[in-house]
Amino acid sequence: MSNRRVLTGTHFWQGDIACAEGGIAAGCNVYAGYPITPSSEVMEHMARRLPEVDGIFIQMEDEIASAVTIIGASWAGAKAMTATSGPGISLMMEMMETPVVLINVQRGGPSTGLPTLWAQQDVMQARWGSHGDYEVIAIAPNSPQEMFDLTIEAFNLAEMYRVPVIVLSDAIVGHMTEKVVVPPVEDLVNKIRNNADKIIKIEEHDTEDADVIVIAYGITARVVIPAIRKAKSHGVRVGLLRPITIWPFPEKRIVELNKYVGGWVMVELNCKQLYFEVGRLLKGDSKLAFVGHPGGGLPSEEEIYNAIMEVAK
């Protein structure tokens, strides 16, 4: 196989295999399970693949132990999952109140049921399987592609809402073999870049008519205020741009402002980490000064004021 977590490309995968690969791509690093038809292929694939990506696979003595183990792993900070079918869910249910992913490849009938036949008979069990007041999230894939995609989504939902998420598959989808496309990593990167305008948050003060703009974030965005006020009292039009979102960096706004701003001051507590990002965007068209304290302490009002006045010349 491969020691890569995300096997980009086009594959011909069974649904259960796609589910396992979705878990690995989502970052699952602990799998504890007990074999039961029609979910056993998830476990078998995890037994091969998870050690290749430095994950931990454990075959437990029963379904109860499987549930307890992934709960313990989750509480220890791991992304954990297991897979089973209806009878196994019955044994696991009272433990389910921790952000884990539980794959239920459904089969027919009560009790041990019809191990090799399919059904959608665990829907109400997923919602009402335990006592007390609680809410659940359950999602139902209908293809190997969705087995991959929705297993990743299940991990994201579990971490976001801090609850277990149940993937309600069935024996047909679990054993079906179809094309599964795992997108290249560039597509994941572009998801951020293409939505940068929705993600980026900045705070601006007096930037529209500024001759000088101070860029500062975190605590330094508070430290610079007295120096900005002092510079304004001496007739310099100074604005403040505070990146609330550091990455992705607010490149577009800085480029827009640089069309009429003559000078910039970067204030941060390091050795010019964002200073170089800003310099790259300015392209030498305007002045750029740096005020930093990488070894502890905070820059003084005088240091920041002097930098403002220097680029304002």
PDB file of C-alpha atoms in Angstrom:
ATOM      1  CA  MET A   1       0.000   0.000   0.000  1.00  0.00           C
ATOM      2  CA  SER A   2       1.334   3.480   0.859  1.00  0.00           C
ATOM      3  CA  ASN A   3       2.529   5.503   3.817  1.00  0.00           C
ATOM      4  CA  ARG A   4       0.570   8.521   2.537  1.00  0.00           C
ATOM      5  CA  ARG A   5      -2.618   9.421   4.383  1.00  0.00           C
ATOM      6  CA  VAL A   6      -4.370  10.885   1.363  1.00  0.00           C
ATOM      7  CA  LEU A   7      -4.195   8.616  -1.677  1.00  0.00           C
ATOM      8  CA  THR A   8      -4.986  11.201  -4.323  1.00  0.00           C
ATOM      9  CA  GLY A   9      -6.190   9.975  -7.689  1.00  0.00           C
ATOM     10  CA  THR A  10      -8.973   7.811  -9.099  1.00  0.00           C
ATOM     11  CA  HIS A  11      -9.580   4.423  -7.483  1.00  0.00           C
ATOM     12  CA  PHE A  12     -11.884   1.429  -7.911  1.00  0.00           C
ATOM     13  CA  TRP A  13     -12.843   0.909  -4.274  1.00  0.00           C
ATOM     14  CA  GLN A  14     -15.443  -1.051  -2.385  1.00  0.00           C
ATOM     15  CA  GLY A  15     -17.603   1.119  -0.146  1.00  0.00           C
ATOM     16  CA  ASP A  16     -16.084  -0.247   3.058  1.00  0.00           C
ATOM     17  CA  ILE A  17     -12.577   0.390   1.721  1.00  0.00           C
ATOM     18  CA  ALA A  18     -13.547   3.949   0.752  1.00  0.00           C
ATOM     19  CA  CYS A  19     -14.897   4.440   4.257  1.00  0.00           C
ATOM     20  CA  ALA A  20     -11.604   3.302   5.806  1.00  0.00           C
ATOM     21  CA  GLU A  21      -9.594   5.534   3.477  1.00  0.00           C
ATOM     22  CA  GLY A  22     -11.881   8.459   4.295  1.00  0.00           C
ATOM     23  CA  GLY A  23     -11.134   7.941   7.968  1.00  0.00           C
ATOM     24  CA  ILE A  24      -7.392   7.840   7.337  1.00  0.00           C
ATOM     25  CA  ALA A  25      -7.572  10.960   5.147  1.00  0.00           C
ATOM     26  CA  ALA A  26      -9.510  12.719   7.916  1.00  0.00           C
ATOM     27  CA  GLY A  27      -6.645  12.024  10.316  1.00  0.00           C
ATOM     28  CA  CYS A  28      -7.912   8.953  12.159  1.00  0.00           C
ATOM     29  CA  ASN A  29      -4.996   7.513  14.111  1.00  0.00           C
ATOM     30  CA  VAL A  30      -6.757   4.997  16.379  1.00  0.00           C
ATOM     31  CA  TYR A  31      -9.079   2.234  15.224  1.00  0.00           C
ATOM     32  CA  ALA A  32     -10.453  -0.335  17.649  1.00  0.00           C
ATOM     33  CA  GLY A  33     -12.954  -2.885  16.433  1.00  0.00           C
ATOM     34  CA  TYR A  34     -14.466  -6.319  16.419  1.00  0.00           C
ATOM     35  CA  PRO A  35     -15.340  -8.024  13.110  1.00  0.00           C
ATOM     36  CA  ILE A  36     -18.976  -8.290  12.073  1.00  0.00           C
ATOM     37  CA  THR A  37     -20.534  -8.706   8.638  1.00  0.00           C
ATOM     38  CA  PRO A  38     -21.054  -6.546   6.577  1.00  0.00           C
ATOM     39  CA  SER A  39     -18.595  -4.068   8.101  1.00  0.00           C
ATOM     40  CA  SER A  40     -15.581  -6.369   8.492  1.00  0.00           C
ATOM     41  CA  GLU A  41     -13.822  -5.028   5.398  1.00  0.00           C
ATOM     42  CA  VAL A  42     -13.473  -1.627   7.082  1.00  0.00           C
ATOM     43  CA  MET A  43     -11.619  -3.279   9.944  1.00  0.00           C
ATOM     44  CA  GLU A  44      -9.528  -5.507   7.677  1.00  0.00           C
ATOM     45  CA  HIS A  45      -8.398  -2.539   5.604  1.00  0.00           C
ATOM     46  CA  MET A  46      -7.617  -0.478   8.691  1.00  0.00           C
ATOM     47  CA  ALA A  47      -5.508  -3.350  10.022  1.00  0.00           C
ATOM     48  CA  ARG A  48      -3.313  -3.064   6.932  1.00  0.00           C
ATOM     49  CA  ARG A  49      -3.301   0.672   6.330  1.00  0.00           C
ATOM     50  CA  LEU A  50      -3.317   2.378   9.708  1.00  0.00           C
ATOM     51  CA  PRO A  51       0.119   1.123  10.841  1.00  0.00           C
ATOM     52  CA  GLU A  52       1.565   2.427   7.558  1.00  0.00           C
ATOM     53  CA  VAL A  53       0.637   5.985   8.555  1.00  0.00           C
ATOM     54  CA  ASP A  54       1.830   5.587  12.166  1.00  0.00           C
ATOM     55  CA  GLY A  55      -1.682   4.910  13.444  1.00  0.00           C
ATOM     56  CA  ILE A  56      -2.775   2.325  15.986  1.00  0.00           C
ATOM     57  CA  PHE A  57      -5.036  -0.597  15.132  1.00  0.00           C
ATOM     58  CA  ILE A  58      -6.418  -2.815  17.893  1.00  0.00           C
ATOM     59  CA  GLN A  59      -8.686  -5.827  17.493  1.00  0.00           C
ATOM     60  CA  MET A  60     -10.823  -5.895  20.621  1.00  0.00           C
ATOM     61  CA  GLU A  61     -12.509  -8.815  22.336  1.00  0.00           C
ATOM     62  CA  ASP A  62     -16.004  -7.472  21.638  1.00  0.00           C
ATOM     63  CA  GLU A  63     -17.990  -4.412  20.611  1.00  0.00           C
ATOM     64  CA  ILE A  64     -18.223  -3.016  24.127  1.00  0.00           C
ATOM     65  CA  ALA A  65     -14.441  -2.983  24.432  1.00  0.00           C
ATOM     66  CA  SER A  66     -14.208  -1.361  20.994  1.00  0.00           C
ATOM     67  CA  ALA A  67     -16.447   1.523  22.051  1.00  0.00           C
ATOM     68  CA  VAL A  68     -14.624   2.022  25.341  1.00  0.00           C
ATOM     69  CA  THR A  69     -11.254   2.037  23.567  1.00  0.00           C
ATOM     70  CA  ILE A  70     -12.106   4.668  20.961  1.00  0.00           C
ATOM     71  CA  ILE A  71     -13.698   6.821  23.662  1.00  0.00           C
ATOM     72  CA  GLY A  72     -10.491   6.624  25.678  1.00  0.00           C
ATOM     73  CA  ALA A  73      -8.459   7.454  22.589  1.00  0.00           C
ATOM     74  CA  SER A  74     -10.660  10.462  21.853  1.00  0.00           C
ATOM     75  CA  TRP A  75     -10.307  11.757  25.394  1.00  0.00           C
ATOM     76  CA  ALA A  76      -6.537  11.420  25.007  1.00  0.00           C
ATOM     77  CA  GLY A  77      -6.678  13.656  21.926  1.00  0.00           C
ATOM     78  CA  ALA A  78      -6.706  11.093  19.120  1.00  0.00           C
ATOM     79  CA  LYS A  79      -9.089  10.919  16.187  1.00  0.00           C
ATOM     80  CA  ALA A  80     -10.721   7.544  16.682  1.00  0.00           C
ATOM     81  CA  MET A  81     -13.279   5.404  14.898  1.00  0.00           C
ATOM     82  CA  THR A  82     -14.776   1.941  14.745  1.00  0.00           C
ATOM     83  CA  ALA A  83     -17.118   0.051  12.417  1.00  0.00           C
ATOM     84  CA  THR A  84     -19.819  -2.482  13.192  1.00  0.00           C
ATOM     85  CA  SER A  85     -23.403  -3.423  12.341  1.00  0.00           C
ATOM     86  CA  GLY A  86     -26.732  -3.350  14.186  1.00  0.00           C
ATOM     87  CA  PRO A  87     -25.998  -5.952  16.912  1.00  0.00           C
ATOM     88  CA  GLY A  88     -22.689  -4.253  17.651  1.00  0.00           C
ATOM     89  CA  ILE A  89     -24.341  -0.840  17.865  1.00  0.00           C
ATOM     90  CA  SER A  90     -26.703  -2.239  20.491  1.00  0.00           C
ATOM     91  CA  LEU A  91     -23.733  -3.159  22.671  1.00  0.00           C
ATOM     92  CA  MET A  92     -21.902   0.118  22.092  1.00  0.00           C
ATOM     93  CA  MET A  93     -24.780   2.526  22.532  1.00  0.00           C
ATOM     94  CA  GLU A  94     -24.552   3.328  26.229  1.00  0.00           C
ATOM     95  CA  MET A  95     -20.931   4.447  25.819  1.00  0.00           C
ATOM     96  CA  MET A  96     -21.655   6.893  23.010  1.00  0.00           C
ATOM     97  CA  GLU A  97     -21.259  10.460  24.296  1.00  0.00           C
ATOM     98  CA  THR A  98     -17.772  11.388  23.099  1.00  0.00           C
ATOM     99  CA  PRO A  99     -16.635  12.844  19.732  1.00  0.00           C
ATOM    100  CA  VAL A 100     -15.869   9.644  17.847  1.00  0.00           C
ATOM    101  CA  VAL A 101     -16.936   8.283  14.460  1.00  0.00           C
ATOM    102  CA  LEU A 102     -19.008   5.119  14.401  1.00  0.00           C
ATOM    103  CA  ILE A 103     -19.616   3.324  11.110  1.00  0.00           C
ATOM    104  CA  ASN A 104     -22.784   1.207  11.014  1.00  0.00           C
ATOM    105  CA  VAL A 105     -22.925  -0.968   7.892  1.00  0.00           C
ATOM    106  CA  GLN A 106     -26.517  -2.074   8.394  1.00  0.00           C
ATOM    107  CA  ARG A 107     -27.888  -5.583   7.927  1.00  0.00           C
ATOM    108  CA  GLY A 108     -31.398  -6.943   8.280  1.00  0.00           C
ATOM    109  CA  GLY A 109     -33.369  -8.338  11.160  1.00  0.00           C
ATOM    110  CA  PRO A 110     -33.398  -8.086  14.955  1.00  0.00           C
ATOM    111  CA  SER A 111     -30.882  -9.877  17.200  1.00  0.00           C
ATOM    112  CA  THR A 112     -28.097 -11.357  15.041  1.00  0.00           C
ATOM    113  CA  GLY A 113     -30.372 -10.867  12.044  1.00  0.00           C
ATOM    114  CA  LEU A 114     -29.402 -11.591   8.455  1.00  0.00           C
ATOM    115  CA  PRO A 115     -25.614 -11.170   8.330  1.00  0.00           C
ATOM    116  CA  THR A 116     -25.261 -11.235   4.543  1.00  0.00           C
ATOM    117  CA  LEU A 117     -28.356  -9.222   3.608  1.00  0.00           C
ATOM    118  CA  TRP A 118     -28.944  -5.500   3.663  1.00  0.00           C
ATOM    119  CA  ALA A 119     -31.391  -3.209   5.400  1.00  0.00           C
ATOM    120  CA  GLN A 120     -32.008   0.296   6.718  1.00  0.00           C
ATOM    121  CA  GLN A 121     -33.403  -0.881  10.036  1.00  0.00           C
ATOM    122  CA  ASP A 122     -31.099   0.969  12.435  1.00  0.00           C
ATOM    123  CA  VAL A 123     -32.344   4.493  11.715  1.00  0.00           C
ATOM    124  CA  MET A 124     -34.408   4.844  14.886  1.00  0.00           C
ATOM    125  CA  GLN A 125     -31.736   3.019  16.861  1.00  0.00           C
ATOM    126  CA  ALA A 126     -29.230   5.697  15.834  1.00  0.00           C
ATOM    127  CA  ARG A 127     -31.542   8.392  17.210  1.00  0.00           C
ATOM    128  CA  TRP A 128     -33.076   6.679  20.239  1.00  0.00           C
ATOM    129  CA  GLY A 129     -30.671   3.859  21.082  1.00  0.00           C
ATOM    130  CA  SER A 130     -29.817   4.986  24.600  1.00  0.00           C
ATOM    131  CA  HIS A 131     -31.622   6.381  27.629  1.00  0.00           C
ATOM    132  CA  GLY A 132     -31.775  10.029  28.667  1.00  0.00           C
ATOM    133  CA  ASP A 133     -31.972  13.264  26.708  1.00  0.00           C
ATOM    134  CA  TYR A 134     -29.380  13.648  23.982  1.00  0.00           C
ATOM    135  CA  GLU A 135     -28.952  14.590  20.343  1.00  0.00           C
ATOM    136  CA  VAL A 136     -27.057  12.732  17.631  1.00  0.00           C
ATOM    137  CA  ILE A 137     -25.707  13.338  14.143  1.00  0.00           C
ATOM    138  CA  ALA A 138     -26.173  10.538  11.611  1.00  0.00           C
ATOM    139  CA  ILE A 139     -25.390  10.666   7.894  1.00  0.00           C
ATOM    140  CA  ALA A 140     -26.271   8.171   5.150  1.00  0.00           C
ATOM    141  CA  PRO A 141     -23.924   7.669   2.156  1.00  0.00           C
ATOM    142  CA  ASN A 142     -25.232   6.033  -1.022  1.00  0.00           C
ATOM    143  CA  SER A 143     -21.988   5.266  -2.898  1.00  0.00           C
ATOM    144  CA  PRO A 144     -18.333   4.391  -2.294  1.00  0.00           C
ATOM    145  CA  GLN A 145     -17.503   8.014  -3.167  1.00  0.00           C
ATOM    146  CA  GLU A 146     -19.791   9.220  -0.402  1.00  0.00           C
ATOM    147  CA  MET A 147     -18.414   6.579   1.948  1.00  0.00           C
ATOM    148  CA  PHE A 148     -15.071   8.349   1.533  1.00  0.00           C
ATOM    149  CA  ASP A 149     -16.375  11.924   1.579  1.00  0.00           C
ATOM    150  CA  LEU A 150     -18.902  11.538   4.388  1.00  0.00           C
ATOM    151  CA  THR A 151     -16.491   9.692   6.667  1.00  0.00           C
ATOM    152  CA  ILE A 152     -14.267  12.769   6.499  1.00  0.00           C
ATOM    153  CA  GLU A 153     -17.331  14.939   7.118  1.00  0.00           C
ATOM    154  CA  ALA A 154     -18.228  12.759  10.110  1.00  0.00           C
ATOM    155  CA  PHE A 155     -14.860  13.467  11.742  1.00  0.00           C
ATOM    156  CA  ASN A 156     -15.281  17.197  11.135  1.00  0.00           C
ATOM    157  CA  LEU A 157     -18.791  17.211  12.625  1.00  0.00           C
ATOM    158  CA  ALA A 158     -17.705  15.162  15.643  1.00  0.00           C
ATOM    159  CA  GLU A 159     -14.896  17.590  16.416  1.00  0.00           C
ATOM    160  CA  MET A 160     -17.012  20.673  15.767  1.00  0.00           C
ATOM    161  CA  TYR A 161     -19.996  19.676  17.903  1.00  0.00           C
ATOM    162  CA  ARG A 162     -18.209  17.332  20.357  1.00  0.00           C
ATOM    163  CA  VAL A 163     -20.611  14.431  19.857  1.00  0.00           C
ATOM    164  CA  PRO A 164     -20.375  10.993  18.248  1.00  0.00           C
ATOM    165  CA  VAL A 165     -21.323  10.896  14.584  1.00  0.00           C
ATOM    166  CA  ILE A 166     -22.842   7.754  13.085  1.00  0.00           C
ATOM    167  CA  VAL A 167     -22.355   6.898   9.416  1.00  0.00           C
ATOM    168  CA  LEU A 168     -25.390   4.792   8.478  1.00  0.00           C
ATOM    169  CA  SER A 169     -24.290   2.707   5.525  1.00  0.00           C
ATOM    170  CA  ASP A 170     -25.711  -0.672   4.479  1.00  0.00           C
ATOM    171  CA  ALA A 171     -24.452  -3.989   3.134  1.00  0.00           C
ATOM    172  CA  ILE A 172     -24.996  -3.009  -0.509  1.00  0.00           C
ATOM    173  CA  VAL A 173     -23.143   0.306  -0.322  1.00  0.00           C
ATOM    174  CA  GLY A 174     -20.499  -1.251   1.909  1.00  0.00           C
ATOM    175  CA  HIS A 175     -19.745  -4.042  -0.563  1.00  0.00           C
ATOM    176  CA  MET A 176     -20.343  -2.080  -3.762  1.00  0.00           C
ATOM    177  CA  THR A 177     -17.248  -1.325  -5.853  1.00  0.00           C
ATOM    178  CA  GLU A 178     -17.192   1.921  -7.847  1.00  0.00           C
ATOM    179  CA  LYS A 179     -14.913   4.730  -8.888  1.00  0.00           C
ATOM    180  CA  VAL A 180     -13.767   6.917  -6.000  1.00  0.00           C
ATOM    181  CA  VAL A 181     -11.956  10.174  -6.739  1.00  0.00           C
ATOM    182  CA  VAL A 182      -9.671  11.525  -4.032  1.00  0.00           C
ATOM    183  CA  PRO A 183      -8.947  15.148  -4.981  1.00  0.00           C
ATOM    184  CA  PRO A 184      -5.350  16.359  -5.162  1.00  0.00           C
ATOM    185  CA  VAL A 185      -4.000  18.363  -2.265  1.00  0.00           C
ATOM    186  CA  GLU A 186      -3.982  21.479  -4.454  1.00  0.00           C
ATOM    187  CA  ASP A 187      -7.777  21.385  -4.486  1.00  0.00           C
ATOM    188  CA  LEU A 188      -7.799  21.458  -0.693  1.00  0.00           C
ATOM    189  CA  VAL A 189      -5.400  24.408  -0.702  1.00  0.00           C
ATOM    190  CA  ASN A 190      -7.477  26.228  -3.305  1.00  0.00           C
ATOM    191  CA  LYS A 191     -10.546  25.781  -1.120  1.00  0.00           C
ATOM    192  CA  ILE A 192      -8.938  28.279   1.248  1.00  0.00           C
ATOM    193  CA  ARG A 193      -7.539  30.566  -1.430  1.00  0.00           C
ATOM    194  CA  ASN A 194     -10.772  30.714  -3.414  1.00  0.00           C
ATOM    195  CA  ASN A 195     -12.731  31.644  -0.296  1.00  0.00           C
ATOM    196  CA  ALA A 196     -10.187  34.025   1.193  1.00  0.00           C
ATOM    197  CA  ASP A 197     -12.582  36.991   1.023  1.00  0.00           C
ATOM    198  CA  LYS A 198     -15.089  35.104   3.187  1.00  0.00           C
ATOM    199  CA  ILE A 199     -12.471  33.942   5.674  1.00  0.00           C
ATOM    200  CA  ILE A 200     -10.306  37.030   6.157  1.00  0.00           C
ATOM    201  CA  LYS A 201     -11.213  39.434   8.955  1.00  0.00           C
ATOM    202  CA  ILE A 202      -9.450  42.742   9.473  1.00  0.00           C
ATOM    203  CA  GLU A 203     -10.050  45.799  11.608  1.00  0.00           C
ATOM    204  CA  GLU A 204      -9.252  49.227  10.170  1.00  0.00           C
ATOM    205  CA  HIS A 205      -9.098  52.690  11.677  1.00  0.00           C
ATOM    206  CA  ASP A 206      -8.547  55.847   9.602  1.00  0.00           C
ATOM    207  CA  THR A 207      -6.954  54.009   6.676  1.00  0.00           C
ATOM    208  CA  GLU A 208      -8.912  55.626   3.841  1.00  0.00           C
ATOM    209  CA  ASP A 209      -7.089  58.984   3.986  1.00  0.00           C
ATOM    210  CA  ALA A 210      -3.887  57.860   5.702  1.00  0.00           C
ATOM    211  CA  ASP A 211      -0.359  58.829   4.699  1.00  0.00           C
ATOM    212  CA  VAL A 212       1.041  56.119   6.979  1.00  0.00           C
ATOM    213  CA  ILE A 213      -0.561  52.846   8.042  1.00  0.00           C
ATOM    214  CA  VAL A 214       0.576  50.838  11.037  1.00  0.00           C
ATOM    215  CA  ILE A 215       0.029  47.075  10.806  1.00  0.00           C
ATOM    216  CA  ALA A 216      -0.199  45.251  14.120  1.00  0.00           C
ATOM    217  CA  TYR A 217      -2.030  42.215  15.452  1.00  0.00           C
ATOM    218  CA  GLY A 218      -2.726  40.606  18.803  1.00  0.00           C
ATOM    219  CA  ILE A 219      -1.350  42.567  21.760  1.00  0.00           C
ATOM    220  CA  THR A 220       0.749  44.838  19.551  1.00  0.00           C
ATOM    221  CA  ALA A 221      -2.453  46.227  18.015  1.00  0.00           C
ATOM    222  CA  ARG A 222      -3.173  47.702  21.447  1.00  0.00           C
ATOM    223  CA  VAL A 223       0.409  48.777  22.126  1.00  0.00           C
ATOM    224  CA  VAL A 224       0.580  50.970  18.995  1.00  0.00           C
ATOM    225  CA  ILE A 225      -2.421  53.160  19.833  1.00  0.00           C
ATOM    226  CA  PRO A 226      -0.641  55.798  21.992  1.00  0.00           C
ATOM    227  CA  ALA A 227       2.056  56.270  19.340  1.00  0.00           C
ATOM    228  CA  ILE A 228      -0.579  56.652  16.618  1.00  0.00           C
ATOM    229  CA  ARG A 229      -2.386  59.302  18.672  1.00  0.00           C
ATOM    230  CA  LYS A 230       0.877  61.144  19.270  1.00  0.00           C
ATOM    231  CA  ALA A 231       1.740  61.137  15.563  1.00  0.00           C
ATOM    232  CA  LYS A 232      -1.729  62.440  14.717  1.00  0.00           C
ATOM    233  CA  SER A 233      -1.285  65.257  17.209  1.00  0.00           C
ATOM    234  CA  HIS A 234       1.789  66.261  15.203  1.00  0.00           C
ATOM    235  CA  GLY A 235      -0.182  66.437  11.973  1.00  0.00           C
ATOM    236  CA  VAL A 236       0.523  63.013  10.471  1.00  0.00           C
ATOM    237  CA  ARG A 237      -2.453  61.153   9.069  1.00  0.00           C
ATOM    238  CA  VAL A 238      -1.979  57.658  10.492  1.00  0.00           C
ATOM    239  CA  GLY A 239      -4.216  54.628  10.127  1.00  0.00           C
ATOM    240  CA  LEU A 240      -4.220  51.230  11.784  1.00  0.00           C
ATOM    241  CA  LEU A 241      -4.746  47.922  10.010  1.00  0.00           C
ATOM    242  CA  ARG A 242      -5.178  44.991  12.367  1.00  0.00           C
ATOM    243  CA  PRO A 243      -5.233  41.528  10.755  1.00  0.00           C
ATOM    244  CA  ILE A 244      -7.623  39.418  12.822  1.00  0.00           C
ATOM    245  CA  THR A 245      -7.110  36.585  10.356  1.00  0.00           C
ATOM    246  CA  ILE A 246      -3.364  36.076   9.969  1.00  0.00           C
ATOM    247  CA  TRP A 247      -3.547  33.241   7.444  1.00  0.00           C
ATOM    248  CA  PRO A 248      -4.749  33.624   4.801  1.00  0.00           C
ATOM    249  CA  PHE A 249      -3.043  37.013   4.886  1.00  0.00           C
ATOM    250  CA  PRO A 250      -5.113  40.071   3.827  1.00  0.00           C
ATOM    251  CA  GLU A 251      -3.037  40.623   0.702  1.00  0.00           C
ATOM    252  CA  LYS A 252      -5.767  42.180  -1.429  1.00  0.00           C
ATOM    253  CA  ARG A 253      -6.557  44.946   1.054  1.00  0.00           C
ATOM    254  CA  ILE A 254      -2.906  45.863   1.588  1.00  0.00           C
ATOM    255  CA  VAL A 255      -2.347  46.101  -2.174  1.00  0.00           C
ATOM    256  CA  GLU A 256      -5.428  48.338  -2.505  1.00  0.00           C
ATOM    257  CA  LEU A 257      -4.303  50.668   0.280  1.00  0.00           C
ATOM    258  CA  ASN A 258      -0.756  50.843  -1.069  1.00  0.00           C
ATOM    259  CA  LYS A 259      -2.016  52.710  -4.136  1.00  0.00           C
ATOM    260  CA  TYR A 260      -2.171  55.922  -2.100  1.00  0.00           C
ATOM    261  CA  VAL A 261      -0.302  55.232   1.160  1.00  0.00           C
ATOM    262  CA  GLY A 262       3.261  56.530   1.313  1.00  0.00           C
ATOM    263  CA  GLY A 263       4.575  54.609   4.286  1.00  0.00           C
ATOM    264  CA  TRP A 264       3.946  51.536   6.400  1.00  0.00           C
ATOM    265  CA  VAL A 265       5.061  50.471   9.863  1.00  0.00           C
ATOM    266  CA  MET A 266       5.013  46.786  10.825  1.00  0.00           C
ATOM    267  CA  VAL A 267       4.943  46.141  14.573  1.00  0.00           C
ATOM    268  CA  GLU A 268       5.283  42.565  15.836  1.00  0.00           C
ATOM    269  CA  LEU A 269       7.028  40.537  18.529  1.00  0.00           C
ATOM    270  CA  ASN A 270       9.346  38.490  16.324  1.00  0.00           C
ATOM    271  CA  CYS A 271      12.101  38.853  13.716  1.00  0.00           C
ATOM    272  CA  LYS A 272      10.075  40.294  10.831  1.00  0.00           C
ATOM    273  CA  GLN A 273       7.792  37.339  10.081  1.00  0.00           C
ATOM    274  CA  LEU A 274       4.875  39.348   8.652  1.00  0.00           C
ATOM    275  CA  TYR A 275       7.176  42.231   7.766  1.00  0.00           C
ATOM    276  CA  PHE A 276       8.492  40.200   4.837  1.00  0.00           C
ATOM    277  CA  GLU A 277       4.939  39.346   3.737  1.00  0.00           C
ATOM    278  CA  VAL A 278       4.054  43.037   3.680  1.00  0.00           C
ATOM    279  CA  GLY A 279       7.296  43.929   1.904  1.00  0.00           C
ATOM    280  CA  ARG A 280       6.539  41.375  -0.805  1.00  0.00           C
ATOM    281  CA  LEU A 281       3.176  43.041  -1.437  1.00  0.00           C
ATOM    282  CA  LEU A 282       4.503  46.623  -1.459  1.00  0.00           C
ATOM    283  CA  LYS A 283       7.137  45.803  -4.123  1.00  0.00           C
ATOM    284  CA  GLY A 284       9.243  48.803  -3.112  1.00  0.00           C
ATOM    285  CA  ASP A 285       6.535  51.301  -4.068  1.00  0.00           C
ATOM    286  CA  SER A 286       6.346  52.770  -0.556  1.00  0.00           C
ATOM    287  CA  LYS A 287       8.422  52.943   2.600  1.00  0.00           C
ATOM    288  CA  LEU A 288       8.272  50.147   5.156  1.00  0.00           C
ATOM    289  CA  ALA A 289       9.626  50.313   8.704  1.00  0.00           C
ATOM    290  CA  PHE A 290       9.802  47.583  11.332  1.00  0.00           C
ATOM    291  CA  VAL A 291       9.450  47.727  15.094  1.00  0.00           C
ATOM    292  CA  GLY A 292       9.894  44.415  16.866  1.00  0.00           C
ATOM    293  CA  HIS A 293      10.810  42.782  20.151  1.00  0.00           C
ATOM    294  CA  PRO A 294      11.575  39.105  19.515  1.00  0.00           C
ATOM    295  CA  GLY A 295      13.183  38.421  22.897  1.00  0.00           C
ATOM    296  CA  GLY A 296      10.451  39.479  25.293  1.00  0.00           C
ATOM    297  CA  GLY A 297       9.094  42.862  26.272  1.00  0.00           C
ATOM    298  CA  LEU A 298       7.007  45.270  24.231  1.00  0.00           C
ATOM    299  CA  PRO A 299       8.053  48.102  21.923  1.00  0.00           C
ATOM    300  CA  SER A 300       7.829  51.518  23.515  1.00  0.00           C
ATOM    301  CA  GLU A 301       5.589  54.347  22.401  1.00  0.00           C
ATOM    302  CA  GLU A 302       8.691  56.282  21.391  1.00  0.00           C
ATOM    303  CA  GLU A 303      10.012  53.488  19.153  1.00  0.00           C
ATOM    304  CA  ILE A 304       6.722  53.200  17.314  1.00  0.00           C
ATOM    305  CA  TYR A 305       6.297  56.981  17.073  1.00  0.00           C
ATOM    306  CA  ASN A 306       9.804  57.419  15.632  1.00  0.00           C
ATOM    307  CA  ALA A 307       9.141  54.733  13.020  1.00  0.00           C
ATOM    308  CA  ILE A 308       5.903  56.458  11.988  1.00  0.00           C
ATOM    309  CA  MET A 309       7.608  59.822  11.664  1.00  0.00           C
ATOM    310  CA  GLU A 310      10.496  58.302   9.693  1.00  0.00           C
ATOM    311  CA  VAL A 311       8.293  56.824   6.951  1.00  0.00           C
ATOM    312  CA  ALA A 312       6.104  59.957   6.946  1.00  0.00           C
ATOM    313  CA  LYS A 313       9.011  62.119   5.722  1.00  0.00           C
TER     314      LYS A 313
END
